[in-house]
């Protein structure tokens, strides 16, 4: 039982370390690329696509709910 707890703590620690490392790497990459025009364009294109996808999902969910009501 104690071995399983130790293993779970180790896995959780690795996960937290990996997440922190990934965030730090992404932050440094974005910080160094932020002033380049192509990155700025790509960033806003991705934000726009996420917004379009969110609206599309909301409309699709409403359409499905309406069709089930009939």
mmCIF file as Biopython writes it, N, C-alpha, C and O atoms, coordinates in Angstrom:
data_model
#
loop_
_atom_site.group_PDB
_atom_site.id
_atom_site.type_symbol
_atom_site.label_atom_id
_atom_site.label_alt_id
_atom_site.label_comp_id
_atom_site.label_asym_id
_atom_site.label_entity_id
_atom_site.label_seq_id
_atom_site.pdbx_PDB_ins_code
_atom_site.Cartn_x
_atom_site.Cartn_y
_atom_site.Cartn_z
_atom_site.occupancy
_atom_site.B_iso_or_equiv
_atom_site.auth_seq_id
_atom_site.auth_asym_id
_atom_site.pdbx_PDB_model_num
ATOM 1   N N  . UNK A ? 1  ? 0.827   -1.197 0.000   1.0 0.0 1  A 1 
ATOM 2   C CA . UNK A ? 1  ? 0.000   0.000  0.000   1.0 0.0 1  A 1 
ATOM 3   C C  . UNK A ? 1  ? 0.867   1.255  0.000   1.0 0.0 1  A 1 
ATOM 4   O O  . UNK A ? 1  ? 0.606   2.193  -0.754  1.0 0.0 1  A 1 
ATOM 5   N N  . UNK A ? 2  ? 1.900   1.274  0.845   1.0 0.0 2  A 1 
ATOM 6   C CA . UNK A ? 2  ? 2.790   2.432  0.912   1.0 0.0 2  A 1 
ATOM 7   C C  . UNK A ? 2  ? 3.557   2.589  -0.404  1.0 0.0 2  A 1 
ATOM 8   O O  . UNK A ? 2  ? 3.820   3.708  -0.843  1.0 0.0 2  A 1 
ATOM 9   N N  . UNK A ? 3  ? 3.911   1.470  -1.027  1.0 0.0 3  A 1 
ATOM 10  C CA . UNK A ? 3  ? 4.617   1.525  -2.309  1.0 0.0 3  A 1 
ATOM 11  C C  . UNK A ? 3  ? 3.752   2.185  -3.382  1.0 0.0 3  A 1 
ATOM 12  O O  . UNK A ? 3  ? 4.241   2.960  -4.204  1.0 0.0 3  A 1 
ATOM 13  N N  . UNK A ? 4  ? 2.466   1.865  -3.359  1.0 0.0 4  A 1 
ATOM 14  C CA . UNK A ? 4  ? 1.556   2.468  -4.343  1.0 0.0 4  A 1 
ATOM 15  C C  . UNK A ? 4  ? 1.447   3.972  -4.121  1.0 0.0 4  A 1 
ATOM 16  O O  . UNK A ? 4  ? 1.390   4.743  -5.080  1.0 0.0 4  A 1 
ATOM 17  N N  . UNK A ? 5  ? 1.418   4.389  -2.852  1.0 0.0 5  A 1 
ATOM 18  C CA . UNK A ? 5  ? 1.342   5.820  -2.541  1.0 0.0 5  A 1 
ATOM 19  C C  . UNK A ? 5  ? 2.618   6.523  -2.993  1.0 0.0 5  A 1 
ATOM 20  O O  . UNK A ? 5  ? 2.561   7.608  -3.573  1.0 0.0 5  A 1 
ATOM 21  N N  . UNK A ? 6  ? 3.767   5.905  -2.729  1.0 0.0 6  A 1 
ATOM 22  C CA . UNK A ? 6  ? 5.041   6.485  -3.173  1.0 0.0 6  A 1 
ATOM 23  C C  . UNK A ? 6  ? 5.082   6.606  -4.695  1.0 0.0 6  A 1 
ATOM 24  O O  . UNK A ? 6  ? 5.532   7.615  -5.238  1.0 0.0 6  A 1 
ATOM 25  N N  . UNK A ? 7  ? 4.604   5.558  -5.374  1.0 0.0 7  A 1 
ATOM 26  C CA . UNK A ? 7  ? 4.596   5.580  -6.827  1.0 0.0 7  A 1 
ATOM 27  C C  . UNK A ? 7  ? 3.664   6.676  -7.341  1.0 0.0 7  A 1 
ATOM 28  O O  . UNK A ? 7  ? 4.004   7.382  -8.291  1.0 0.0 7  A 1 
ATOM 29  N N  . UNK A ? 8  ? 2.488   6.823  -6.719  1.0 0.0 8  A 1 
ATOM 30  C CA . UNK A ? 8  ? 1.536   7.865  -7.128  1.0 0.0 8  A 1 
ATOM 31  C C  . UNK A ? 8  ? 2.122   9.251  -6.912  1.0 0.0 8  A 1 
ATOM 32  O O  . UNK A ? 8  ? 1.953   10.134 -7.754  1.0 0.0 8  A 1 
ATOM 33  N N  . UNK A ? 9  ? 2.809   9.451  -5.795  1.0 0.0 9  A 1 
ATOM 34  C CA . UNK A ? 9  ? 3.447   10.746 -5.524  1.0 0.0 9  A 1 
ATOM 35  C C  . UNK A ? 9  ? 4.540   11.016 -6.550  1.0 0.0 9  A 1 
ATOM 36  O O  . UNK A ? 9  ? 4.678   12.143 -7.027  1.0 0.0 9  A 1 
ATOM 37  N N  . UNK A ? 10 ? 5.310   10.005 -6.888  1.0 0.0 10 A 1 
ATOM 38  C CA . UNK A ? 10 ? 6.362   10.166 -7.897  1.0 0.0 10 A 1 
ATOM 39  C C  . UNK A ? 10 ? 5.801   10.520 -9.264  1.0 0.0 10 A 1 
ATOM 40  O O  . UNK A ? 10 ? 6.331   11.389 -9.956  1.0 0.0 10 A 1 
ATOM 41  N N  . UNK A ? 11 ? 4.726   9.842  -9.648  1.0 0.0 11 A 1 
ATOM 42  C CA . UNK A ? 11 ? 4.092   10.136 -10.938 1.0 0.0 11 A 1 
ATOM 43  C C  . UNK A ? 11 ? 3.517   11.548 -10.939 1.0 0.0 11 A 1 
ATOM 44  O O  . UNK A ? 11 ? 3.647   12.273 -11.926 1.0 0.0 11 A 1 
ATOM 45  N N  . UNK A ? 12 ? 2.884   11.940 -9.842  1.0 0.0 12 A 1 
ATOM 46  C CA . UNK A ? 12 ? 2.331   13.294 -9.743  1.0 0.0 12 A 1 
ATOM 47  C C  . UNK A ? 12 ? 3.441   14.335 -9.803  1.0 0.0 12 A 1 
ATOM 48  O O  . UNK A ? 12 ? 3.285   15.372 -10.447 1.0 0.0 12 A 1 
ATOM 49  N N  . UNK A ? 13 ? 4.561   14.067 -9.135  1.0 0.0 13 A 1 
ATOM 50  C CA . UNK A ? 13 ? 5.686   15.007 -9.164  1.0 0.0 13 A 1 
ATOM 51  C C  . UNK A ? 13 ? 6.249   15.136 -10.579 1.0 0.0 13 A 1 
ATOM 52  O O  . UNK A ? 13 ? 6.561   16.240 -11.027 1.0 0.0 13 A 1 
ATOM 53  N N  . UNK A ? 14 ? 6.375   14.024 -11.274 1.0 0.0 14 A 1 
ATOM 54  C CA . UNK A ? 14 ? 6.852   14.074 -12.662 1.0 0.0 14 A 1 
ATOM 55  C C  . UNK A ? 14 ? 5.888   14.858 -13.545 1.0 0.0 14 A 1 
ATOM 56  O O  . UNK A ? 14 ? 6.315   15.636 -14.399 1.0 0.0 14 A 1 
ATOM 57  N N  . UNK A ? 15 ? 4.596   14.655 -13.342 1.0 0.0 15 A 1 
ATOM 58  C CA . UNK A ? 15 ? 3.595   15.376 -14.116 1.0 0.0 15 A 1 
ATOM 59  C C  . UNK A ? 15 ? 3.683   16.879 -13.860 1.0 0.0 15 A 1 
ATOM 60  O O  . UNK A ? 15 ? 3.648   17.675 -14.799 1.0 0.0 15 A 1 
ATOM 61  N N  . UNK A ? 16 ? 3.797   17.266 -12.587 1.0 0.0 16 A 1 
ATOM 62  C CA . UNK A ? 16 ? 3.894   18.689 -12.243 1.0 0.0 16 A 1 
ATOM 63  C C  . UNK A ? 16 ? 5.172   19.283 -12.819 1.0 0.0 16 A 1 
ATOM 64  O O  . UNK A ? 16 ? 5.147   20.386 -13.364 1.0 0.0 16 A 1 
ATOM 65  N N  . UNK A ? 17 ? 6.286   18.572 -12.709 1.0 0.0 17 A 1 
ATOM 66  C CA . UNK A ? 17 ? 7.549   19.060 -13.269 1.0 0.0 17 A 1 
ATOM 67  C C  . UNK A ? 17 ? 7.444   19.200 -14.784 1.0 0.0 17 A 1 
ATOM 68  O O  . UNK A ? 17 ? 7.897   20.194 -15.352 1.0 0.0 17 A 1 
ATOM 69  N N  . UNK A ? 18 ? 6.853   18.213 -15.431 1.0 0.0 18 A 1 
ATOM 70  C CA . UNK A ? 18 ? 6.703   18.282 -16.889 1.0 0.0 18 A 1 
ATOM 71  C C  . UNK A ? 18 ? 5.812   19.432 -17.315 1.0 0.0 18 A 1 
ATOM 72  O O  . UNK A ? 18 ? 6.103   20.115 -18.296 1.0 0.0 18 A 1 
ATOM 73  N N  . UNK A ? 19 ? 4.729   19.650 -16.585 1.0 0.0 19 A 1 
ATOM 74  C CA . UNK A ? 19 ? 3.832   20.759 -16.908 1.0 0.0 19 A 1 
ATOM 75  C C  . UNK A ? 19 ? 4.537   22.095 -16.708 1.0 0.0 19 A 1 
ATOM 76  O O  . UNK A ? 19 ? 4.414   22.991 -17.543 1.0 0.0 19 A 1 
ATOM 77  N N  . UNK A ? 20 ? 5.273   22.236 -15.607 1.0 0.0 20 A 1 
ATOM 78  C CA . UNK A ? 20 ? 5.997   23.485 -15.341 1.0 0.0 20 A 1 
ATOM 79  C C  . UNK A ? 20 ? 7.066   23.729 -16.409 1.0 0.0 20 A 1 
ATOM 80  O O  . UNK A ? 20 ? 7.237   24.857 -16.870 1.0 0.0 20 A 1 
ATOM 81  N N  . UNK A ? 21 ? 7.777   22.682 -16.796 1.0 0.0 21 A 1 
ATOM 82  C CA . UNK A ? 21 ? 8.795   22.816 -17.835 1.0 0.0 21 A 1 
ATOM 83  C C  . UNK A ? 21 ? 8.172   23.222 -19.165 1.0 0.0 21 A 1 
ATOM 84  O O  . UNK A ? 21 ? 8.709   24.075 -19.872 1.0 0.0 21 A 1 
ATOM 85  N N  . UNK A ? 22 ? 7.043   22.612 -19.502 1.0 0.0 22 A 1 
ATOM 86  C CA . UNK A ? 22 ? 6.360   22.937 -20.760 1.0 0.0 22 A 1 
ATOM 87  C C  . UNK A ? 22 ? 5.879   24.386 -20.762 1.0 0.0 22 A 1 
ATOM 88  O O  . UNK A ? 22 ? 6.032   25.089 -21.761 1.0 0.0 22 A 1 
ATOM 89  N N  . UNK A ? 23 ? 5.305   24.831 -19.658 1.0 0.0 23 A 1 
ATOM 90  C CA . UNK A ? 23 ? 4.844   26.219 -19.563 1.0 0.0 23 A 1 
ATOM 91  C C  . UNK A ? 23 ? 6.015   27.177 -19.670 1.0 0.0 23 A 1 
ATOM 92  O O  . UNK A ? 23 ? 5.919   28.189 -20.363 1.0 0.0 23 A 1 
ATOM 93  N N  . UNK A ? 24 ? 7.129   26.876 -18.993 1.0 0.0 24 A 1 
ATOM 94  C CA . UNK A ? 24 ? 8.306   27.743 -19.051 1.0 0.0 24 A 1 
ATOM 95  C C  . UNK A ? 24 ? 8.876   27.804 -20.463 1.0 0.0 24 A 1 
ATOM 96  O O  . UNK A ? 24 ? 9.261   28.874 -20.934 1.0 0.0 24 A 1 
ATOM 97  N N  . UNK A ? 25 ? 8.930   26.672 -21.131 1.0 0.0 25 A 1 
ATOM 98  C CA . UNK A ? 25 ? 9.443   26.637 -22.498 1.0 0.0 25 A 1 
ATOM 99  C C  . UNK A ? 25 ? 8.531   27.409 -23.444 1.0 0.0 25 A 1 
ATOM 100 O O  . UNK A ? 25 ? 9.006   28.171 -24.285 1.0 0.0 25 A 1 
ATOM 101 N N  . UNK A ? 26 ? 7.226   27.212 -23.305 1.0 0.0 26 A 1 
ATOM 102 C CA . UNK A ? 26 ? 6.276   27.937 -24.152 1.0 0.0 26 A 1 
ATOM 103 C C  . UNK A ? 26 ? 6.362   29.440 -23.888 1.0 0.0 26 A 1 
ATOM 104 O O  . UNK A ? 26 ? 6.315   30.238 -24.824 1.0 0.0 26 A 1 
ATOM 105 N N  . UNK A ? 27 ? 6.488   29.825 -22.623 1.0 0.0 27 A 1 
ATOM 106 C CA . UNK A ? 27 ? 6.578   31.251 -22.280 1.0 0.0 27 A 1 
ATOM 107 C C  . UNK A ? 27 ? 7.818   31.877 -22.902 1.0 0.0 27 A 1 
ATOM 108 O O  . UNK A ? 27 ? 7.738   32.955 -23.489 1.0 0.0 27 A 1 
ATOM 109 N N  . UNK A ? 28 ? 8.961   31.213 -22.779 1.0 0.0 28 A 1 
ATOM 110 C CA . UNK A ? 28 ? 10.184  31.796 -23.333 1.0 0.0 28 A 1 
ATOM 111 C C  . UNK A ? 28 ? 10.130  31.854 -24.858 1.0 0.0 28 A 1 
ATOM 112 O O  . UNK A ? 28 ? 10.633  32.798 -25.466 1.0 0.0 28 A 1 
ATOM 113 N N  . UNK A ? 29 ? 9.523   30.849 -25.468 1.0 0.0 29 A 1 
ATOM 114 C CA . UNK A ? 29 ? 9.407   30.846 -26.929 1.0 0.0 29 A 1 
ATOM 115 C C  . UNK A ? 29 ? 8.487   31.970 -27.392 1.0 0.0 29 A 1 
ATOM 116 O O  . UNK A ? 29 ? 8.821   32.717 -28.311 1.0 0.0 29 A 1 
ATOM 117 N N  . UNK A ? 30 ? 7.335   32.084 -26.755 1.0 0.0 30 A 1 
ATOM 118 C CA . UNK A ? 30 ? 6.384   33.128 -27.144 1.0 0.0 30 A 1 
ATOM 119 C C  . UNK A ? 30 ? 6.980   34.509 -26.883 1.0 0.0 30 A 1 
ATOM 120 O O  . UNK A ? 30 ? 6.808   35.426 -27.686 1.0 0.0 30 A 1 
ATOM 121 N N  . UNK A ? 31 ? 7.678   34.655 -25.762 1.0 0.0 31 A 1 
ATOM 122 C CA . UNK A ? 31 ? 8.279   35.953 -25.438 1.0 0.0 31 A 1 
ATOM 123 C C  . UNK A ? 31 ? 9.312   36.359 -26.489 1.0 0.0 31 A 1 
ATOM 124 O O  . UNK A ? 31 ? 9.383   37.530 -26.860 1.0 0.0 31 A 1 
ATOM 125 N N  . UNK A ? 32 ? 10.107  35.412 -26.969 1.0 0.0 32 A 1 
ATOM 126 C CA . UNK A ? 32 ? 11.132  35.756 -27.951 1.0 0.0 32 A 1 
ATOM 127 C C  . UNK A ? 32 ? 10.540  35.945 -29.352 1.0 0.0 32 A 1 
ATOM 128 O O  . UNK A ? 32 ? 11.093  36.694 -30.158 1.0 0.0 32 A 1 
ATOM 129 N N  . UNK A ? 33 ? 9.435   35.280 -29.643 1.0 0.0 33 A 1 
ATOM 130 C CA . UNK A ? 33 ? 8.841   35.388 -30.979 1.0 0.0 33 A 1 
ATOM 131 C C  . UNK A ? 33 ? 7.756   36.446 -31.069 1.0 0.0 33 A 1 
ATOM 132 O O  . UNK A ? 33 ? 7.293   36.748 -32.169 1.0 0.0 33 A 1 
ATOM 133 N N  . UNK A ? 34 ? 7.335   37.018 -29.951 1.0 0.0 34 A 1 
ATOM 134 C CA . UNK A ? 34 ? 6.154   37.865 -29.922 1.0 0.0 34 A 1 
ATOM 135 C C  . UNK A ? 34 ? 6.252   39.040 -30.886 1.0 0.0 34 A 1 
ATOM 136 O O  . UNK A ? 34 ? 5.253   39.406 -31.505 1.0 0.0 34 A 1 
ATOM 137 N N  . UNK A ? 35 ? 7.432   39.639 -31.027 1.0 0.0 35 A 1 
ATOM 138 C CA . UNK A ? 35 ? 7.573   40.843 -31.846 1.0 0.0 35 A 1 
ATOM 139 C C  . UNK A ? 35 ? 7.692   40.554 -33.336 1.0 0.0 35 A 1 
ATOM 140 O O  . UNK A ? 35 ? 7.706   41.484 -34.142 1.0 0.0 35 A 1 
ATOM 141 N N  . UNK A ? 36 ? 7.777   39.294 -33.712 1.0 0.0 36 A 1 
ATOM 142 C CA . UNK A ? 36 ? 7.871   39.001 -35.143 1.0 0.0 36 A 1 
ATOM 143 C C  . UNK A ? 36 ? 6.480   39.051 -35.756 1.0 0.0 36 A 1 
ATOM 144 O O  . UNK A ? 36 ? 5.530   38.527 -35.174 1.0 0.0 36 A 1 
ATOM 145 N N  . UNK A ? 37 ? 6.345   39.678 -36.933 1.0 0.0 37 A 1 
ATOM 146 C CA . UNK A ? 37 ? 5.012   39.845 -37.517 1.0 0.0 37 A 1 
ATOM 147 C C  . UNK A ? 37 ? 4.321   38.530 -37.864 1.0 0.0 37 A 1 
ATOM 148 O O  . UNK A ? 37 ? 3.101   38.431 -37.735 1.0 0.0 37 A 1 
ATOM 149 N N  . UNK A ? 38 ? 5.064   37.530 -38.295 1.0 0.0 38 A 1 
ATOM 150 C CA . UNK A ? 38 ? 4.429   36.271 -38.685 1.0 0.0 38 A 1 
ATOM 151 C C  . UNK A ? 38 ? 3.844   35.574 -37.459 1.0 0.0 38 A 1 
ATOM 152 O O  . UNK A ? 38 ? 2.769   34.979 -37.538 1.0 0.0 38 A 1 
ATOM 153 N N  . UNK A ? 39 ? 4.540   35.643 -36.333 1.0 0.0 39 A 1 
ATOM 154 C CA . UNK A ? 39 ? 4.002   35.032 -35.121 1.0 0.0 39 A 1 
ATOM 155 C C  . UNK A ? 39 ? 2.760   35.782 -34.654 1.0 0.0 39 A 1 
ATOM 156 O O  . UNK A ? 39 ? 1.775   35.175 -34.236 1.0 0.0 39 A 1 
ATOM 157 N N  . UNK A ? 40 ? 2.821   37.107 -34.730 1.0 0.0 40 A 1 
ATOM 158 C CA . UNK A ? 40 ? 1.672   37.914 -34.319 1.0 0.0 40 A 1 
ATOM 159 C C  . UNK A ? 40 ? 0.456   37.565 -35.181 1.0 0.0 40 A 1 
ATOM 160 O O  . UNK A ? 40 ? -0.651  37.414 -34.664 1.0 0.0 40 A 1 
ATOM 161 N N  . UNK A ? 41 ? 0.658   37.440 -36.475 1.0 0.0 41 A 1 
ATOM 162 C CA . UNK A ? 41 ? -0.427  37.062 -37.379 1.0 0.0 41 A 1 
ATOM 163 C C  . UNK A ? 41 ? -0.943  35.664 -37.050 1.0 0.0 41 A 1 
ATOM 164 O O  . UNK A ? 41 ? -2.151  35.450 -36.954 1.0 0.0 41 A 1 
ATOM 165 N N  . UNK A ? 42 ? -0.031  34.721 -36.880 1.0 0.0 42 A 1 
ATOM 166 C CA . UNK A ? 42 ? -0.433  33.351 -36.575 1.0 0.0 42 A 1 
ATOM 167 C C  . UNK A ? 42 ? -1.184  33.279 -35.244 1.0 0.0 42 A 1 
ATOM 168 O O  . UNK A ? 42 ? -2.157  32.536 -35.119 1.0 0.0 42 A 1 
ATOM 169 N N  . UNK A ? 43 ? -0.738  34.042 -34.262 1.0 0.0 43 A 1 
ATOM 170 C CA . UNK A ? 43 ? -1.403  34.073 -32.959 1.0 0.0 43 A 1 
ATOM 171 C C  . UNK A ? 43 ? -2.850  34.515 -33.109 1.0 0.0 43 A 1 
ATOM 172 O O  . UNK A ? 43 ? -3.750  33.864 -32.577 1.0 0.0 43 A 1 
ATOM 173 N N  . UNK A ? 44 ? -3.089  35.613 -33.826 1.0 0.0 44 A 1 
ATOM 174 C CA . UNK A ? 44 ? -4.451  36.120 -33.957 1.0 0.0 44 A 1 
ATOM 175 C C  . UNK A ? 44 ? -5.306  35.223 -34.844 1.0 0.0 44 A 1 
ATOM 176 O O  . UNK A ? 44 ? -6.518  35.137 -34.647 1.0 0.0 44 A 1 
ATOM 177 N N  . UNK A ? 45 ? -4.693  34.555 -35.819 1.0 0.0 45 A 1 
ATOM 178 C CA . UNK A ? 45 ? -5.435  33.592 -36.637 1.0 0.0 45 A 1 
ATOM 179 C C  . UNK A ? 45 ? -5.908  32.426 -35.769 1.0 0.0 45 A 1 
ATOM 180 O O  . UNK A ? 45 ? -7.048  31.979 -35.891 1.0 0.0 45 A 1 
ATOM 181 N N  . UNK A ? 46 ? -5.035  31.939 -34.899 1.0 0.0 46 A 1 
ATOM 182 C CA . UNK A ? 46 ? -5.413  30.833 -34.010 1.0 0.0 46 A 1 
ATOM 183 C C  . UNK A ? 46 ? -6.518  31.274 -33.057 1.0 0.0 46 A 1 
ATOM 184 O O  . UNK A ? 46 ? -7.472  30.529 -32.836 1.0 0.0 46 A 1 
ATOM 185 N N  . UNK A ? 47 ? -6.405  32.476 -32.489 1.0 0.0 47 A 1 
ATOM 186 C CA . UNK A ? 47 ? -7.453  32.984 -31.594 1.0 0.0 47 A 1 
ATOM 187 C C  . UNK A ? 47 ? -8.776  33.084 -32.364 1.0 0.0 47 A 1 
ATOM 188 O O  . UNK A ? 47 ? -9.827  32.718 -31.838 1.0 0.0 47 A 1 
ATOM 189 N N  . UNK A ? 48 ? -8.729  33.574 -33.593 1.0 0.0 48 A 1 
ATOM 190 C CA . UNK A ? 48 ? -9.935  33.678 -34.411 1.0 0.0 48 A 1 
ATOM 191 C C  . UNK A ? 48 ? -10.542 32.316 -34.708 1.0 0.0 48 A 1 
ATOM 192 O O  . UNK A ? 48 ? -11.761 32.155 -34.641 1.0 0.0 48 A 1 
ATOM 193 N N  . UNK A ? 49 ? -9.713  31.339 -35.034 1.0 0.0 49 A 1 
ATOM 194 C CA . UNK A ? 49 ? -10.220 29.993 -35.310 1.0 0.0 49 A 1 
ATOM 195 C C  . UNK A ? 49 ? -10.862 29.379 -34.068 1.0 0.0 49 A 1 
ATOM 196 O O  . UNK A ? 49 ? -11.888 28.705 -34.168 1.0 0.0 49 A 1 
ATOM 197 N N  . UNK A ? 50 ? -10.263 29.608 -32.900 1.0 0.0 50 A 1 
ATOM 198 C CA . UNK A ? 50 ? -10.859 29.104 -31.661 1.0 0.0 50 A 1 
ATOM 199 C C  . UNK A ? 50 ? -12.220 29.754 -31.437 1.0 0.0 50 A 1 
ATOM 200 O O  . UNK A ? 50 ? -13.169 29.079 -31.039 1.0 0.0 50 A 1 
ATOM 201 N N  . UNK A ? 51 ? -12.325 31.055 -31.689 1.0 0.0 51 A 1 
ATOM 202 C CA . UNK A ? 51 ? -13.602 31.751 -31.510 1.0 0.0 51 A 1 
ATOM 203 C C  . UNK A ? 51 ? -14.653 31.224 -32.488 1.0 0.0 51 A 1 
ATOM 204 O O  . UNK A ? 51 ? -15.801 30.997 -32.105 1.0 0.0 51 A 1 
ATOM 205 N N  . UNK A ? 52 ? -14.264 31.032 -33.742 1.0 0.0 52 A 1 
ATOM 206 C CA . UNK A ? 52 ? -15.194 30.499 -34.742 1.0 0.0 52 A 1 
ATOM 207 C C  . UNK A ? 52 ? -15.648 29.097 -34.342 1.0 0.0 52 A 1 
ATOM 208 O O  . UNK A ? 52 ? -16.829 28.768 -34.451 1.0 0.0 52 A 1 
ATOM 209 N N  . UNK A ? 53 ? -14.708 28.273 -33.880 1.0 0.0 53 A 1 
ATOM 210 C CA . UNK A ? 53 ? -15.056 26.915 -33.446 1.0 0.0 53 A 1 
ATOM 211 C C  . UNK A ? 53 ? -16.027 26.943 -32.270 1.0 0.0 53 A 1 
ATOM 212 O O  . UNK A ? 53 ? -16.969 26.153 -32.222 1.0 0.0 53 A 1 
ATOM 213 N N  . UNK A ? 54 ? -15.798 27.851 -31.321 1.0 0.0 54 A 1 
ATOM 214 C CA . UNK A ? 54 ? -16.688 27.939 -30.157 1.0 0.0 54 A 1 
ATOM 215 C C  . UNK A ? 54 ? -18.102 28.322 -30.582 1.0 0.0 54 A 1 
ATOM 216 O O  . UNK A ? 54 ? -19.074 27.749 -30.090 1.0 0.0 54 A 1 
ATOM 217 N N  . UNK A ? 55 ? -18.221 29.283 -31.489 1.0 0.0 55 A 1 
ATOM 218 C CA . UNK A ? 55 ? -19.544 29.691 -31.974 1.0 0.0 55 A 1 
ATOM 219 C C  . UNK A ? 55 ? -20.202 28.541 -32.725 1.0 0.0 55 A 1 
ATOM 220 O O  . UNK A ? 55 ? -21.393 28.280 -32.553 1.0 0.0 55 A 1 
ATOM 221 N N  . UNK A ? 56 ? -19.426 27.855 -33.558 1.0 0.0 56 A 1 
ATOM 222 C CA . UNK A ? 56 ? -19.954 26.732 -34.333 1.0 0.0 56 A 1 
ATOM 223 C C  . UNK A ? 56 ? -20.463 25.632 -33.407 1.0 0.0 56 A 1 
ATOM 224 O O  . UNK A ? 56 ? -21.534 25.071 -33.639 1.0 0.0 56 A 1 
ATOM 225 N N  . UNK A ? 57 ? -19.688 25.316 -32.343 1.0 0.0 57 A 1 
ATOM 226 C CA . UNK A ? 57 ? -20.111 24.283 -31.401 1.0 0.0 57 A 1 
ATOM 227 C C  . UNK A ? 57 ? -21.387 24.688 -30.678 1.0 0.0 57 A 1 
ATOM 228 O O  . UNK A ? 57 ? -22.266 23.858 -30.447 1.0 0.0 57 A 1 
ATOM 229 N N  . UNK A ? 58 ? -21.484 25.963 -30.323 1.0 0.0 58 A 1 
ATOM 230 C CA . UNK A ? 58 ? -22.675 26.435 -29.620 1.0 0.0 58 A 1 
ATOM 231 C C  . UNK A ? 58 ? -23.905 26.321 -30.515 1.0 0.0 58 A 1 
ATOM 232 O O  . UNK A ? 58 ? -24.970 25.891 -30.071 1.0 0.0 58 A 1 
ATOM 233 N N  . UNK A ? 59 ? -23.751 26.709 -31.775 1.0 0.0 59 A 1 
ATOM 234 C CA . UNK A ? 59 ? -24.878 26.602 -32.708 1.0 0.0 59 A 1 
ATOM 235 C C  . UNK A ? 59 ? -25.238 25.152 -32.974 1.0 0.0 59 A 1 
ATOM 236 O O  . UNK A ? 59 ? -26.418 24.813 -33.072 1.0 0.0 59 A 1 
ATOM 237 N N  . UNK A ? 60 ? -24.231 24.291 -33.092 1.0 0.0 60 A 1 
ATOM 238 C CA . UNK A ? 60 ? -24.498 22.868 -33.323 1.0 0.0 60 A 1 
ATOM 239 C C  . UNK A ? 60 ? -25.229 22.261 -32.134 1.0 0.0 60 A 1 
ATOM 240 O O  . UNK A ? 60 ? -26.159 21.475 -32.311 1.0 0.0 60 A 1 
ATOM 241 N N  . UNK A ? 61 ? -24.814 22.620 -30.926 1.0 0.0 61 A 1 
ATOM 242 C CA . UNK A ? 61 ? -25.482 22.102 -29.732 1.0 0.0 61 A 1 
ATOM 243 C C  . UNK A ? 61 ? -26.929 22.585 -29.681 1.0 0.0 61 A 1 
ATOM 244 O O  . UNK A ? 61 ? -27.827 21.830 -29.308 1.0 0.0 61 A 1 
ATOM 245 N N  . UNK A ? 62 ? -27.151 23.837 -30.053 1.0 0.0 62 A 1 
ATOM 246 C CA . UNK A ? 62 ? -28.524 24.363 -30.055 1.0 0.0 62 A 1 
ATOM 247 C C  . UNK A ? 62 ? -29.361 23.638 -31.107 1.0 0.0 62 A 1 
ATOM 248 O O  . UNK A ? 62 ? -30.522 23.308 -30.864 1.0 0.0 62 A 1 
ATOM 249 N N  . UNK A ? 63 ? -28.770 23.391 -32.274 1.0 0.0 63 A 1 
ATOM 250 C CA . UNK A ? 63 ? -29.482 22.688 -33.335 1.0 0.0 63 A 1 
ATOM 251 C C  . UNK A ? 63 ? -29.842 21.271 -32.891 1.0 0.0 63 A 1 
ATOM 252 O O  . UNK A ? 63 ? -30.956 20.808 -33.138 1.0 0.0 63 A 1 
ATOM 253 N N  . UNK A ? 64 ? -28.903 20.578 -32.235 1.0 0.0 64 A 1 
ATOM 254 C CA . UNK A ? 64 ? -29.166 19.215 -31.768 1.0 0.0 64 A 1 
ATOM 255 C C  . UNK A ? 64 ? -30.265 19.227 -30.715 1.0 0.0 64 A 1 
ATOM 256 O O  . UNK A ? 64 ? -31.152 18.373 -30.726 1.0 0.0 64 A 1 
ATOM 257 N N  . UNK A ? 65 ? -30.207 20.196 -29.804 1.0 0.0 65 A 1 
ATOM 258 C CA . UNK A ? 65 ? -31.250 20.290 -28.763 1.0 0.0 65 A 1 
ATOM 259 C C  . UNK A ? 65 ? -32.614 20.560 -29.380 1.0 0.0 65 A 1 
ATOM 260 O O  . UNK A ? 65 ? -33.618 19.987 -28.955 1.0 0.0 65 A 1 
ATOM 261 N N  . UNK A ? 66 ? -32.651 21.441 -30.391 1.0 0.0 66 A 1 
ATOM 262 C CA . UNK A ? 66 ? -33.913 21.738 -31.049 1.0 0.0 66 A 1 
ATOM 263 C C  . UNK A ? 66 ? -34.458 20.528 -31.808 1.0 0.0 66 A 1 
ATOM 264 O O  . UNK A ? 66 ? -35.666 20.292 -31.811 1.0 0.0 66 A 1 
ATOM 265 N N  . UNK A ? 67 ? -33.573 19.761 -32.451 1.0 0.0 67 A 1 
ATOM 266 C CA . UNK A ? 67 ? -34.041 18.601 -33.215 1.0 0.0 67 A 1 
ATOM 267 C C  . UNK A ? 67 ? -34.531 17.494 -32.285 1.0 0.0 67 A 1 
ATOM 268 O O  . UNK A ? 67 ? -35.409 16.726 -32.676 1.0 0.0 67 A 1 
ATOM 269 N N  . UNK A ? 68 ? -34.002 17.386 -31.085 1.0 0.0 68 A 1 
ATOM 270 C CA . UNK A ? 68 ? -34.472 16.372 -30.149 1.0 0.0 68 A 1 
ATOM 271 C C  . UNK A ? 68 ? -35.810 16.732 -29.551 1.0 0.0 68 A 1 
ATOM 272 O O  . UNK A ? 68 ? -36.563 15.858 -29.124 1.0 0.0 68 A 1 
ATOM 273 N N  . UNK A ? 69 ? -36.109 18.021 -29.519 1.0 0.0 69 A 1 
ATOM 274 C CA . UNK A ? 69 ? -37.380 18.455 -28.968 1.0 0.0 69 A 1 
ATOM 275 C C  . UNK A ? 69 ? -38.546 18.097 -29.887 1.0 0.0 69 A 1 
ATOM 276 O O  . UNK A ? 69 ? -39.672 17.898 -29.429 1.0 0.0 69 A 1 
ATOM 277 N N  . UNK A ? 70 ? -38.270 18.018 -31.163 1.0 0.0 70 A 1 
ATOM 278 C CA . UNK A ? 70 ? -39.362 17.753 -32.139 1.0 0.0 70 A 1 
ATOM 279 C C  . UNK A ? 70 ? -39.869 16.330 -32.070 1.0 0.0 70 A 1 
ATOM 280 O O  . UNK A ? 70 ? -40.774 15.960 -32.817 1.0 0.0 70 A 1 
#
